[in-house]
Amino acid sequence: MQRNGELTLGLYLIQAGYNEGAWRDPSVPANGGVDVNHYAHLAALAEAAAFHFVFLPDSPSVVEQDNANIARVSRNDTFEPITLLSALSSRTRDIGLVATATTTYQQPYHLARMLASLDHLSLGRAAWNIVTSGNKYEAPNFGEEELPDHDTRYTRAKEFVEVVKGLWDTWEDDAFVRDKETGIFVDTTKLHLLNHRADYLSVRGPLNIARPPQGHPVLVQAGASESGIRFAAALAEVVFTAEPCLESGKRYYATLKEKARALGRKDDQVLIMPGIVPIVGRTKEEASAKLQRLRSYTHIDVQIGTADRWLGFVTDIRSMDLDSLVPESLPRTNFIQSRQKTLLDLAVRQKFTWRQLIRFISDSRGHLMIVGTPDEIANAMVDRFDQRAADGFNVLPATVPGELKDFVELVIPELRRRGKFRSTYHGQTLRENLGLKRPLNRFAQSSR
C-alpha cells in the first residue's frame, strides 16, 4: 500500500491469544483451537473493523521440551492453517487469509496447488507466510535427525519460492476457455512446463489448477537475520517482524527498503508490519490490572520453557540465578537467529535480570507491547508509522475474543479519528486492498 497516511492492519489469529496464560482466562473458550465457529467469530470481528488480513501461524511439531510444559499450554490443539482458512473463506467476504507453511518440510508442487486452491476458494484473498523451520523438534517428524543449518534453509527456501511462483504461472490467465460448442476446455498454446532442475529441487509442472485469481497469492515473510533480510528484500511483499524499540525499528525499516530498492523493487511493494501486543484499558490502571491477571495464569515453568525456546536454548535457564543480569555475550544457535538477537540485545540494553527477560518473553515474545489507554496505544502506532518504523502492524491480542474486541471498539476509533485507518474495503482481492501489483505471467511475457 502506498504511504497515503493509513496503516495496514493484520490480525494474528491464535486460538486463545498471544499471552502464554490466555487459555486460562474465563472469557476464552477452552476448546477454541478446534472450534471453527470460534475462528469464524474472530475473523468476523476483524473483517467488520476492515482489517486487511488474518494471519495464521504454524509449526508442524510440538515445540515444548517436556511433558510438564506440554501439559500447561494450549498451542498443541489447533487446526492446520490452509485447512482452516479454506473453511473460513466461505464465512468471510473481504478479509485476506494468510497461511503459514514451511519450505523446509513441504514439497513445492503440493503447496503451490493448495495455495492456488485457497486463492480460488476465497476469490483472490490468499497469502502465504513463508517460513523456514527453526524448531529442532520438527526434523524428527520428517525423517531427519537435525534441522539443516540456518543459511542452507534460506538458500533452499529461495529456490522453493521461485518454483512455487513458476508453477502458478504454468497456465496463462485465459488458458481455460471451457468452450462447450467447440469441445475445447483449455488452450494448450497457453500451457507452459516449468521444467525446474537446480540445487535442491526438481519439478516439471504444470500445476493442475488454473492460475490463481491474484496471479500469485501475496507473499509474506518473517525473517530478520541477514539471510532473512536478503530473502525479504528479494521476494517478500509483506514482512512481519518483531521490533520492540522505535530506533531499531527505524533501522530495520530503512535497511530492508534500501535493499529492496537495490533489487529494483518499489517501496510500496514491500510492506513492513511489526507485531504489536496491545493491552488496552479505559484507564492505565485498568490495562495494568489486565496484564497482572494474565501473568498470574502462567506457571513459571511455562515462562522458562518459552524463554528457552525463543532464545534457542543458548543456556540452561533453570540453572541460572534468575535475579542475575543477562550477560552481554551468549552463543547464537540454529534457531530463529533474528529473534534471539532482538531479545538478548534488549535485555542487555535494559539491564534485565533473567527473571525480567523471562517475563518479557512470556508477555510478548519480543514484540512491541503497549499497556495503556486507547489514546496511548494509538499514539505509539501512529508514531512508528510516521517515523518510518512501520507501514502497519500485525495485531497480537493477548486474549481472544476479549482483547480483540477491546482493540476494535477502543483503539480503531482513535486511529480513524486521526485519519490513520480506513473504515471499509477498497478492493476485491487482498492485493488490491494492500495496494500490491498483480504479477505478470513470466511465460506469457517471454512468449510475446
Short mmCIF file of C-alpha atoms in Angstrom, two decimals:
data_model
loop_
_atom_site.label_atom_id
_atom_site.label_comp_id
_atom_site.label_asym_id
_atom_site.label_seq_id
_atom_site.Cartn_x
_atom_site.Cartn_y
_atom_site.Cartn_z
CA MET A 1 0.00 0.00 0.00
CA GLN A 2 1.29 3.41 -0.86
CA ARG A 3 2.01 5.55 2.19
CA ASN A 4 -1.16 7.60 1.89
CA GLY A 5 -1.30 8.18 5.64
CA GLU A 6 -3.19 4.99 6.51
CA LEU A 7 -1.94 1.96 8.43
CA THR A 8 -2.14 -1.61 7.19
CA LEU A 9 -3.50 -3.93 9.91
CA GLY A 10 -3.46 -7.69 10.23
CA LEU A 11 -4.83 -9.92 12.98
CA TYR A 12 -2.58 -12.67 14.31
CA LEU A 13 -5.22 -15.38 14.65
CA ILE A 14 -4.39 -17.70 17.52
CA GLN A 15 -6.83 -19.89 19.39
CA ALA A 16 -6.57 -18.36 22.87
CA GLY A 17 -4.47 -15.24 22.49
CA TYR A 18 -0.81 -14.28 22.40
CA ASN A 19 -0.20 -14.38 26.15
CA GLU A 20 1.03 -17.78 27.36
CA GLY A 21 -1.68 -17.96 30.04
CA ALA A 22 -4.51 -16.74 27.80
CA TRP A 23 -6.35 -20.07 27.61
CA ARG A 24 -7.00 -19.94 31.38
CA ASP A 25 -8.83 -16.62 31.16
CA PRO A 26 -12.55 -17.19 31.90
CA SER A 27 -13.55 -15.33 28.72
CA VAL A 28 -11.50 -17.61 26.43
CA PRO A 29 -13.10 -20.81 25.05
CA ALA A 30 -11.04 -23.75 26.27
CA ASN A 31 -11.63 -25.73 23.06
CA GLY A 32 -11.23 -22.77 20.69
CA GLY A 33 -8.29 -24.30 18.84
CA VAL A 34 -10.52 -26.95 17.25
CA ASP A 35 -13.74 -24.94 17.00
CA VAL A 36 -14.22 -23.44 13.54
CA ASN A 37 -17.03 -21.24 14.87
CA HIS A 38 -14.59 -19.62 17.31
CA TYR A 39 -12.20 -18.74 14.49
CA ALA A 40 -15.06 -17.56 12.29
CA HIS A 41 -16.18 -15.21 15.09
CA LEU A 42 -12.66 -13.75 15.40
CA ALA A 43 -12.36 -13.31 11.64
CA ALA A 44 -15.78 -11.63 11.57
CA LEU A 45 -14.70 -9.15 14.27
CA ALA A 46 -11.60 -8.28 12.27
CA GLU A 47 -13.49 -8.06 8.97
CA ALA A 48 -16.16 -5.77 10.45
CA ALA A 49 -13.31 -3.47 11.53
CA ALA A 50 -11.78 -3.54 7.99
CA PHE A 51 -8.54 -5.33 8.98
CA HIS A 52 -6.57 -6.18 5.85
CA PHE A 53 -5.99 -9.82 6.76
CA VAL A 54 -5.99 -12.56 9.36
CA PHE A 55 -2.65 -14.30 9.85
CA LEU A 56 -2.40 -17.94 10.96
CA PRO A 57 0.94 -19.04 12.49
CA ASP A 58 2.01 -22.67 12.45
CA SER A 59 4.66 -25.16 13.48
CA PRO A 60 4.46 -28.80 12.29
CA SER A 61 5.53 -30.15 15.67
CA VAL A 62 5.00 -29.92 19.39
CA VAL A 63 7.53 -27.29 20.43
CA GLU A 64 7.92 -27.84 24.19
CA GLN A 65 10.76 -29.93 25.60
CA ASP A 66 8.96 -31.87 28.31
CA ASN A 67 5.57 -33.16 29.35
CA ALA A 68 5.32 -30.75 32.29
CA ASN A 69 5.22 -27.83 29.84
CA ILE A 70 3.15 -29.65 27.23
CA ALA A 71 0.53 -30.17 29.93
CA ARG A 72 0.16 -26.43 30.58
CA VAL A 73 -0.06 -24.86 27.10
CA SER A 74 -2.90 -24.72 24.58
CA ARG A 75 -0.99 -24.37 21.31
CA ASN A 76 -0.83 -28.10 20.55
CA ASP A 77 -4.56 -28.38 19.88
CA THR A 78 -5.28 -26.40 16.73
CA PHE A 79 -6.02 -26.68 13.01
CA GLU A 80 -3.56 -26.77 10.13
CA PRO A 81 -3.69 -23.27 8.58
CA ILE A 82 -4.65 -23.91 4.95
CA THR A 83 -7.41 -26.29 6.01
CA LEU A 84 -8.84 -23.76 8.46
CA LEU A 85 -8.56 -20.81 6.07
CA SER A 86 -10.30 -22.82 3.36
CA ALA A 87 -13.23 -23.19 5.75
CA LEU A 88 -13.11 -19.50 6.68
CA SER A 89 -13.06 -18.48 3.00
CA SER A 90 -16.77 -19.30 2.78
CA ARG A 91 -17.57 -17.48 6.04
CA THR A 92 -15.83 -14.20 5.18
CA ARG A 93 -16.07 -11.91 2.16
CA ASP A 94 -13.36 -9.27 2.15
CA ILE A 95 -10.59 -10.02 4.62
CA GLY A 96 -7.29 -11.56 3.47
CA LEU A 97 -6.30 -15.07 4.57
CA VAL A 98 -2.60 -15.61 5.39
CA ALA A 99 -1.45 -19.21 5.88
CA THR A 100 1.95 -20.15 7.33
CA ALA A 101 3.75 -23.03 5.64
CA THR A 102 7.38 -24.09 5.87
CA THR A 103 9.67 -24.53 2.87
CA THR A 104 11.87 -26.92 4.84
CA TYR A 105 9.38 -29.78 5.15
CA GLN A 106 6.99 -29.26 2.24
CA GLN A 107 7.02 -30.09 -1.44
CA PRO A 108 6.55 -27.06 -3.71
CA TYR A 109 4.02 -28.74 -6.02
CA HIS A 110 1.70 -29.68 -3.15
CA LEU A 111 1.95 -26.25 -1.56
CA ALA A 112 1.50 -24.35 -4.83
CA ARG A 113 -1.64 -26.36 -5.52
CA MET A 114 -3.11 -25.85 -2.03
CA LEU A 115 -2.46 -22.10 -2.01
CA ALA A 116 -3.85 -21.72 -5.54
CA SER A 117 -6.94 -23.59 -4.38
CA LEU A 118 -7.30 -21.27 -1.38
CA ASP A 119 -6.99 -18.24 -3.67
CA HIS A 120 -9.76 -19.60 -5.92
CA LEU A 121 -11.98 -20.54 -2.95
CA SER A 122 -11.63 -17.05 -1.48
CA LEU A 123 -11.90 -15.21 -4.83
CA GLY A 124 -8.42 -13.77 -4.51
CA ARG A 125 -7.75 -13.30 -0.80
CA ALA A 126 -4.97 -15.84 -0.12
CA ALA A 127 -1.44 -15.20 1.11
CA TRP A 128 1.47 -17.43 2.07
CA ASN A 129 3.61 -16.70 5.12
CA ILE A 130 6.90 -18.26 4.06
CA VAL A 131 8.92 -19.74 6.92
CA THR A 132 11.97 -21.93 7.21
CA SER A 133 11.64 -24.41 10.05
CA GLY A 134 13.55 -23.26 13.12
CA ASN A 135 12.32 -25.67 15.77
CA LYS A 136 14.59 -28.67 16.29
CA TYR A 137 11.61 -30.92 17.08
CA GLU A 138 10.32 -30.59 13.50
CA ALA A 139 13.23 -32.52 11.97
CA PRO A 140 12.41 -35.94 13.51
CA ASN A 141 8.81 -35.64 12.26
CA PHE A 142 10.16 -35.71 8.70
CA GLY A 143 12.79 -38.42 8.94
CA GLU A 144 15.76 -36.22 9.84
CA GLU A 145 18.00 -36.09 12.90
CA GLU A 146 18.71 -32.34 12.81
CA LEU A 147 17.49 -29.22 11.07
CA PRO A 148 19.52 -28.02 8.10
CA ASP A 149 21.72 -25.10 9.11
CA HIS A 150 20.31 -21.57 9.01
CA ASP A 151 21.84 -20.41 5.70
CA THR A 152 21.03 -23.68 3.95
CA ARG A 153 17.38 -23.34 4.98
CA TYR A 154 17.21 -19.88 3.43
CA THR A 155 19.04 -20.88 0.25
CA ARG A 156 16.62 -23.76 -0.30
CA ALA A 157 13.67 -21.52 0.60
CA LYS A 158 14.57 -19.02 -2.13
CA GLU A 159 14.64 -21.78 -4.74
CA PHE A 160 11.43 -23.25 -3.30
CA VAL A 161 9.54 -19.93 -3.61
CA GLU A 162 10.72 -19.43 -7.19
CA VAL A 163 9.43 -22.92 -8.04
CA VAL A 164 6.03 -22.21 -6.45
CA LYS A 165 5.74 -18.90 -8.34
CA GLY A 166 6.73 -20.68 -11.54
CA LEU A 167 4.05 -23.33 -11.03
CA TRP A 168 1.42 -20.61 -10.53
CA ASP A 169 2.46 -19.27 -13.96
CA THR A 170 2.29 -22.57 -15.86
CA TRP A 171 -1.16 -21.66 -17.16
CA GLU A 172 -1.80 -18.22 -18.62
CA ASP A 173 -4.75 -16.31 -17.16
CA ASP A 174 -7.08 -17.07 -20.06
CA ALA A 175 -5.88 -20.62 -20.82
CA PHE A 176 -9.06 -22.35 -19.61
CA VAL A 177 -11.61 -21.41 -22.29
CA ARG A 178 -14.14 -24.13 -21.31
CA ASP A 179 -15.93 -23.85 -24.67
CA LYS A 180 -18.77 -26.38 -24.89
CA GLU A 181 -19.52 -25.61 -28.55
CA THR A 182 -16.04 -26.45 -29.82
CA GLY A 183 -15.29 -29.07 -27.19
CA ILE A 184 -12.07 -27.27 -26.22
CA PHE A 185 -11.65 -26.98 -22.48
CA VAL A 186 -8.15 -25.50 -22.41
CA ASP A 187 -5.98 -23.68 -24.93
CA THR A 188 -2.72 -25.64 -24.75
CA THR A 189 -0.79 -22.87 -26.51
CA LYS A 190 -1.12 -21.11 -23.16
CA LEU A 191 0.33 -24.03 -21.21
CA HIS A 192 3.98 -23.83 -20.10
CA LEU A 193 6.03 -26.56 -18.46
CA LEU A 194 8.23 -25.35 -15.62
CA ASN A 195 10.98 -27.97 -16.03
CA HIS A 196 12.87 -26.71 -13.00
CA ARG A 197 16.02 -28.55 -12.02
CA ALA A 198 18.54 -26.93 -9.68
CA ASP A 199 20.47 -27.46 -6.44
CA TYR A 200 17.62 -28.58 -4.19
CA LEU A 201 14.51 -29.20 -6.27
CA SER A 202 13.39 -30.86 -9.49
CA VAL A 203 9.82 -30.03 -10.60
CA ARG A 204 8.35 -30.46 -14.07
CA GLY A 205 4.84 -28.98 -13.81
CA PRO A 206 2.35 -27.82 -14.94
CA LEU A 207 0.07 -27.20 -11.99
CA ASN A 208 -3.31 -28.94 -12.29
CA ILE A 209 -5.41 -25.88 -11.42
CA ALA A 210 -5.90 -22.57 -13.21
CA ARG A 211 -3.66 -19.60 -12.41
CA PRO A 212 -4.75 -18.04 -9.07
CA PRO A 213 -7.10 -15.02 -9.26
CA GLN A 214 -4.33 -12.81 -7.83
CA GLY A 215 -1.76 -14.22 -10.25
CA HIS A 216 0.27 -15.16 -7.18
CA PRO A 217 -1.13 -15.24 -3.64
CA VAL A 218 0.54 -12.47 -1.61
CA LEU A 219 3.98 -13.47 -0.29
CA VAL A 220 4.55 -12.80 3.42
CA GLN A 221 7.80 -13.45 5.30
CA ALA A 222 9.05 -13.01 8.85
CA GLY A 223 12.84 -13.23 8.85
CA ALA A 224 15.12 -10.50 10.19
CA SER A 225 18.53 -12.19 10.25
CA GLU A 226 20.98 -11.23 7.49
CA SER A 227 19.75 -14.14 5.39
CA GLY A 228 16.14 -13.28 6.23
CA ILE A 229 16.53 -9.64 5.20
CA ARG A 230 18.11 -10.63 1.87
CA PHE A 231 15.25 -13.05 1.31
CA ALA A 232 12.61 -10.44 2.19
CA ALA A 233 14.21 -7.78 0.01
CA ALA A 234 14.11 -10.12 -2.99
CA LEU A 235 10.76 -11.86 -2.56
CA ALA A 236 8.50 -10.72 0.28
CA GLU A 237 5.57 -8.36 -0.25
CA VAL A 238 4.58 -8.18 3.42
CA VAL A 239 7.22 -8.54 6.14
CA PHE A 240 6.22 -9.50 9.69
CA THR A 241 8.91 -8.59 12.22
CA ALA A 242 9.49 -8.15 15.95
CA GLU A 243 10.77 -4.66 16.74
CA PRO A 244 10.03 -3.58 20.34
CA CYS A 245 12.15 -0.40 20.12
CA LEU A 246 11.48 2.58 17.86
CA GLU A 247 15.10 3.22 16.89
CA SER A 248 15.84 -0.39 15.96
CA GLY A 249 12.54 -0.47 14.07
CA LYS A 250 13.58 2.57 12.03
CA ARG A 251 16.94 0.99 11.22
CA TYR A 252 15.32 -2.28 10.14
CA TYR A 253 12.75 -0.42 8.01
CA ALA A 254 15.40 1.69 6.28
CA THR A 255 17.71 -1.30 5.69
CA LEU A 256 15.04 -3.51 4.18
CA LYS A 257 13.59 -0.80 1.93
CA GLU A 258 17.08 0.12 0.72
CA LYS A 259 17.95 -3.50 -0.12
CA ALA A 260 14.63 -3.92 -1.94
CA ARG A 261 15.23 -0.73 -3.96
CA ALA A 262 18.67 -2.01 -4.92
CA LEU A 263 16.93 -5.01 -6.49
CA GLY A 264 14.60 -2.76 -8.49
CA ARG A 265 11.60 -3.02 -6.19
CA LYS A 266 9.43 -0.06 -5.19
CA ASP A 267 8.95 0.90 -1.54
CA ASP A 268 5.16 0.49 -1.66
CA GLN A 269 5.52 -3.12 -2.87
CA VAL A 270 7.28 -4.22 0.35
CA LEU A 271 5.12 -3.58 3.42
CA ILE A 272 6.82 -3.81 6.82
CA MET A 273 4.44 -4.81 9.62
CA PRO A 274 5.92 -5.34 13.10
CA GLY A 275 3.88 -7.17 15.70
CA ILE A 276 2.12 -5.29 18.50
CA VAL A 277 0.60 -6.74 21.67
CA PRO A 278 -1.95 -4.14 22.80
CA ILE A 279 -3.39 -4.46 26.30
CA VAL A 280 -6.00 -1.74 26.40
CA GLY A 281 -7.94 -0.30 29.30
CA ARG A 282 -10.10 2.75 29.66
CA THR A 283 -7.50 3.81 32.20
CA LYS A 284 -3.82 2.94 32.55
CA GLU A 285 -4.63 1.19 35.83
CA GLU A 286 -7.26 -1.00 34.19
CA ALA A 287 -4.81 -2.06 31.48
CA SER A 288 -2.09 -2.84 34.03
CA ALA A 289 -4.53 -4.92 36.06
CA LYS A 290 -5.32 -6.97 32.93
CA LEU A 291 -1.64 -7.74 32.42
CA GLN A 292 -1.13 -8.73 36.05
CA ARG A 293 -4.12 -11.06 35.88
CA LEU A 294 -2.76 -12.72 32.73
CA ARG A 295 0.64 -13.16 34.33
CA SER A 296 -0.99 -14.98 37.24
CA TYR A 297 -2.31 -17.60 34.80
CA THR A 298 1.15 -18.57 33.52
CA HIS A 299 3.15 -21.12 35.51
CA ILE A 300 6.84 -20.23 36.00
CA ASP A 301 7.90 -23.48 34.29
CA VAL A 302 5.96 -22.45 31.18
CA GLN A 303 7.55 -19.00 31.28
CA ILE A 304 11.03 -20.53 31.49
CA GLY A 305 10.21 -23.06 28.76
CA THR A 306 9.02 -20.29 26.46
CA ALA A 307 12.16 -18.25 27.12
CA ASP A 308 14.32 -21.33 26.48
CA ARG A 309 12.59 -21.90 23.14
CA TRP A 310 12.76 -18.33 21.85
CA LEU A 311 16.36 -17.97 22.95
CA GLY A 312 17.22 -21.15 21.10
CA PHE A 313 18.39 -22.94 24.25
CA VAL A 314 21.51 -20.74 24.41
CA THR A 315 21.89 -21.62 28.09
CA ASP A 316 20.21 -23.72 30.77
CA ILE A 317 18.00 -21.04 32.30
CA ARG A 318 16.83 -23.34 35.09
CA SER A 319 20.37 -23.49 36.42
CA MET A 320 20.78 -19.70 36.42
CA ASP A 321 20.35 -17.27 39.29
CA LEU A 322 17.18 -15.67 37.94
CA ASP A 323 17.98 -12.38 39.66
CA SER A 324 21.38 -12.06 37.97
CA LEU A 325 21.82 -9.82 34.93
CA VAL A 326 21.64 -11.32 31.45
CA PRO A 327 25.28 -11.31 30.21
CA GLU A 328 26.34 -9.25 27.22
CA SER A 329 27.65 -12.25 25.32
CA LEU A 330 25.82 -15.51 24.69
CA PRO A 331 26.22 -18.03 21.83
CA ARG A 332 23.85 -17.95 18.83
CA THR A 333 22.18 -21.17 17.73
CA ASN A 334 20.44 -22.72 14.71
CA PHE A 335 17.04 -21.48 15.89
CA ILE A 336 15.37 -18.16 14.94
CA GLN A 337 18.53 -16.08 14.99
CA SER A 338 16.91 -12.67 14.49
CA ARG A 339 14.57 -13.12 17.45
CA GLN A 340 17.42 -14.34 19.67
CA LYS A 341 19.35 -11.20 18.81
CA THR A 342 16.35 -8.92 19.42
CA LEU A 343 15.67 -10.42 22.82
CA LEU A 344 19.26 -10.60 24.04
CA ASP A 345 20.18 -7.13 22.77
CA LEU A 346 17.12 -5.67 24.50
CA ALA A 347 17.95 -7.48 27.75
CA VAL A 348 21.47 -6.06 27.76
CA ARG A 349 20.31 -2.57 26.82
CA GLN A 350 17.60 -2.54 29.51
CA LYS A 351 19.85 -4.30 32.06
CA PHE A 352 17.30 -7.07 32.50
CA THR A 353 17.76 -9.87 35.00
CA TRP A 354 16.96 -13.35 33.75
CA ARG A 355 13.64 -13.15 35.64
CA GLN A 356 12.70 -9.91 33.85
CA LEU A 357 13.69 -11.31 30.46
CA ILE A 358 11.67 -14.47 31.08
CA ARG A 359 8.60 -12.39 31.92
CA PHE A 360 9.12 -10.13 28.90
CA ILE A 361 9.29 -13.15 26.57
CA SER A 362 6.21 -14.71 28.18
CA ASP A 363 4.26 -11.46 27.71
CA SER A 364 5.28 -10.52 24.18
CA ARG A 365 7.92 -12.89 22.66
CA GLY A 366 9.90 -9.77 21.76
CA HIS A 367 7.15 -7.79 20.06
CA LEU A 368 6.17 -4.25 20.96
CA MET A 369 3.75 -4.42 23.90
CA ILE A 370 1.75 -1.33 24.89
CA VAL A 371 -0.20 -1.47 28.14
CA GLY A 372 -2.39 1.59 28.35
CA THR A 373 -5.36 3.61 27.18
CA PRO A 374 -6.70 3.66 23.60
CA ASP A 375 -5.03 7.04 23.13
CA GLU A 376 -1.63 5.72 24.30
CA ILE A 377 -1.80 2.67 22.05
CA ALA A 378 -2.92 4.70 19.02
CA ASN A 379 -0.15 7.24 19.68
CA ALA A 380 2.51 4.50 19.73
CA MET A 381 1.26 3.02 16.46
CA VAL A 382 0.98 6.34 14.66
CA ASP A 383 4.38 7.46 15.93
CA ARG A 384 6.07 4.37 14.47
CA PHE A 385 4.19 4.80 11.21
CA ASP A 386 5.06 8.49 10.89
CA GLN A 387 8.72 7.89 11.76
CA ARG A 388 9.01 5.12 9.17
CA ALA A 389 9.45 2.22 11.50
CA ALA A 390 6.30 0.51 10.18
CA ASP A 391 3.82 0.54 7.30
CA GLY A 392 1.29 -1.07 9.61
CA PHE A 393 1.02 -3.70 12.32
CA ASN A 394 0.17 -7.33 12.87
CA VAL A 395 -2.04 -7.10 15.97
CA LEU A 396 -1.44 -9.87 18.53
CA PRO A 397 -4.27 -9.69 21.10
CA ALA A 398 -3.26 -11.07 24.50
CA THR A 399 -6.60 -12.92 24.70
CA VAL A 400 -9.36 -13.61 22.18
CA PRO A 401 -12.02 -12.64 21.74
CA GLY A 402 -11.74 -10.21 24.70
CA GLU A 403 -8.66 -8.15 23.86
CA LEU A 404 -9.52 -8.20 20.15
CA LYS A 405 -12.95 -6.74 20.89
CA ASP A 406 -11.41 -4.08 23.12
CA PHE A 407 -8.92 -3.15 20.40
CA VAL A 408 -11.67 -2.92 17.78
CA GLU A 409 -14.03 -0.95 19.99
CA LEU A 410 -11.50 1.37 21.66
CA VAL A 411 -8.32 1.70 19.57
CA ILE A 412 -9.66 1.51 15.99
CA PRO A 413 -11.91 4.60 16.54
CA GLU A 414 -8.85 6.51 17.82
CA LEU A 415 -6.87 5.57 14.71
CA ARG A 416 -9.76 6.66 12.48
CA ARG A 417 -10.15 9.93 14.36
CA ARG A 418 -6.51 10.65 13.43
CA GLY A 419 -7.16 9.67 9.79
CA LYS A 420 -4.81 6.69 10.12
CA PHE A 421 -7.11 3.76 9.38
CA ARG A 422 -9.82 3.06 6.87
CA SER A 423 -13.46 2.19 7.59
CA THR A 424 -14.16 -0.06 4.59
CA TYR A 425 -12.52 -2.30 1.99
CA HIS A 426 -11.48 -0.68 -1.27
CA GLY A 427 -10.75 -3.71 -3.45
CA GLN A 428 -11.94 -7.21 -4.26
CA THR A 429 -8.67 -9.07 -3.71
CA LEU A 430 -6.09 -8.93 -0.95
CA ARG A 431 -3.57 -7.49 -3.43
CA GLU A 432 -5.95 -4.68 -4.27
CA ASN A 433 -6.59 -3.91 -0.61
CA LEU A 434 -2.86 -3.84 0.11
CA GLY A 435 -2.05 -1.78 -2.98
CA LEU A 436 0.15 -4.55 -4.39
CA LYS A 437 0.51 -5.09 -8.12
CA ARG A 438 -0.78 -8.25 -9.74
CA PRO A 439 2.30 -10.09 -11.11
CA LEU A 440 2.58 -10.71 -14.82
CA ASN A 441 2.92 -14.30 -16.01
CA ARG A 442 6.62 -14.93 -16.69
CA PHE A 443 5.92 -17.38 -19.54
CA ALA A 444 3.33 -15.20 -21.25
CA GLN A 445 5.77 -12.29 -21.18
CA SER A 446 8.60 -14.32 -22.68
CA SER A 447 6.43 -15.72 -25.47
CA ARG A 448 5.36 -12.30 -26.75
#
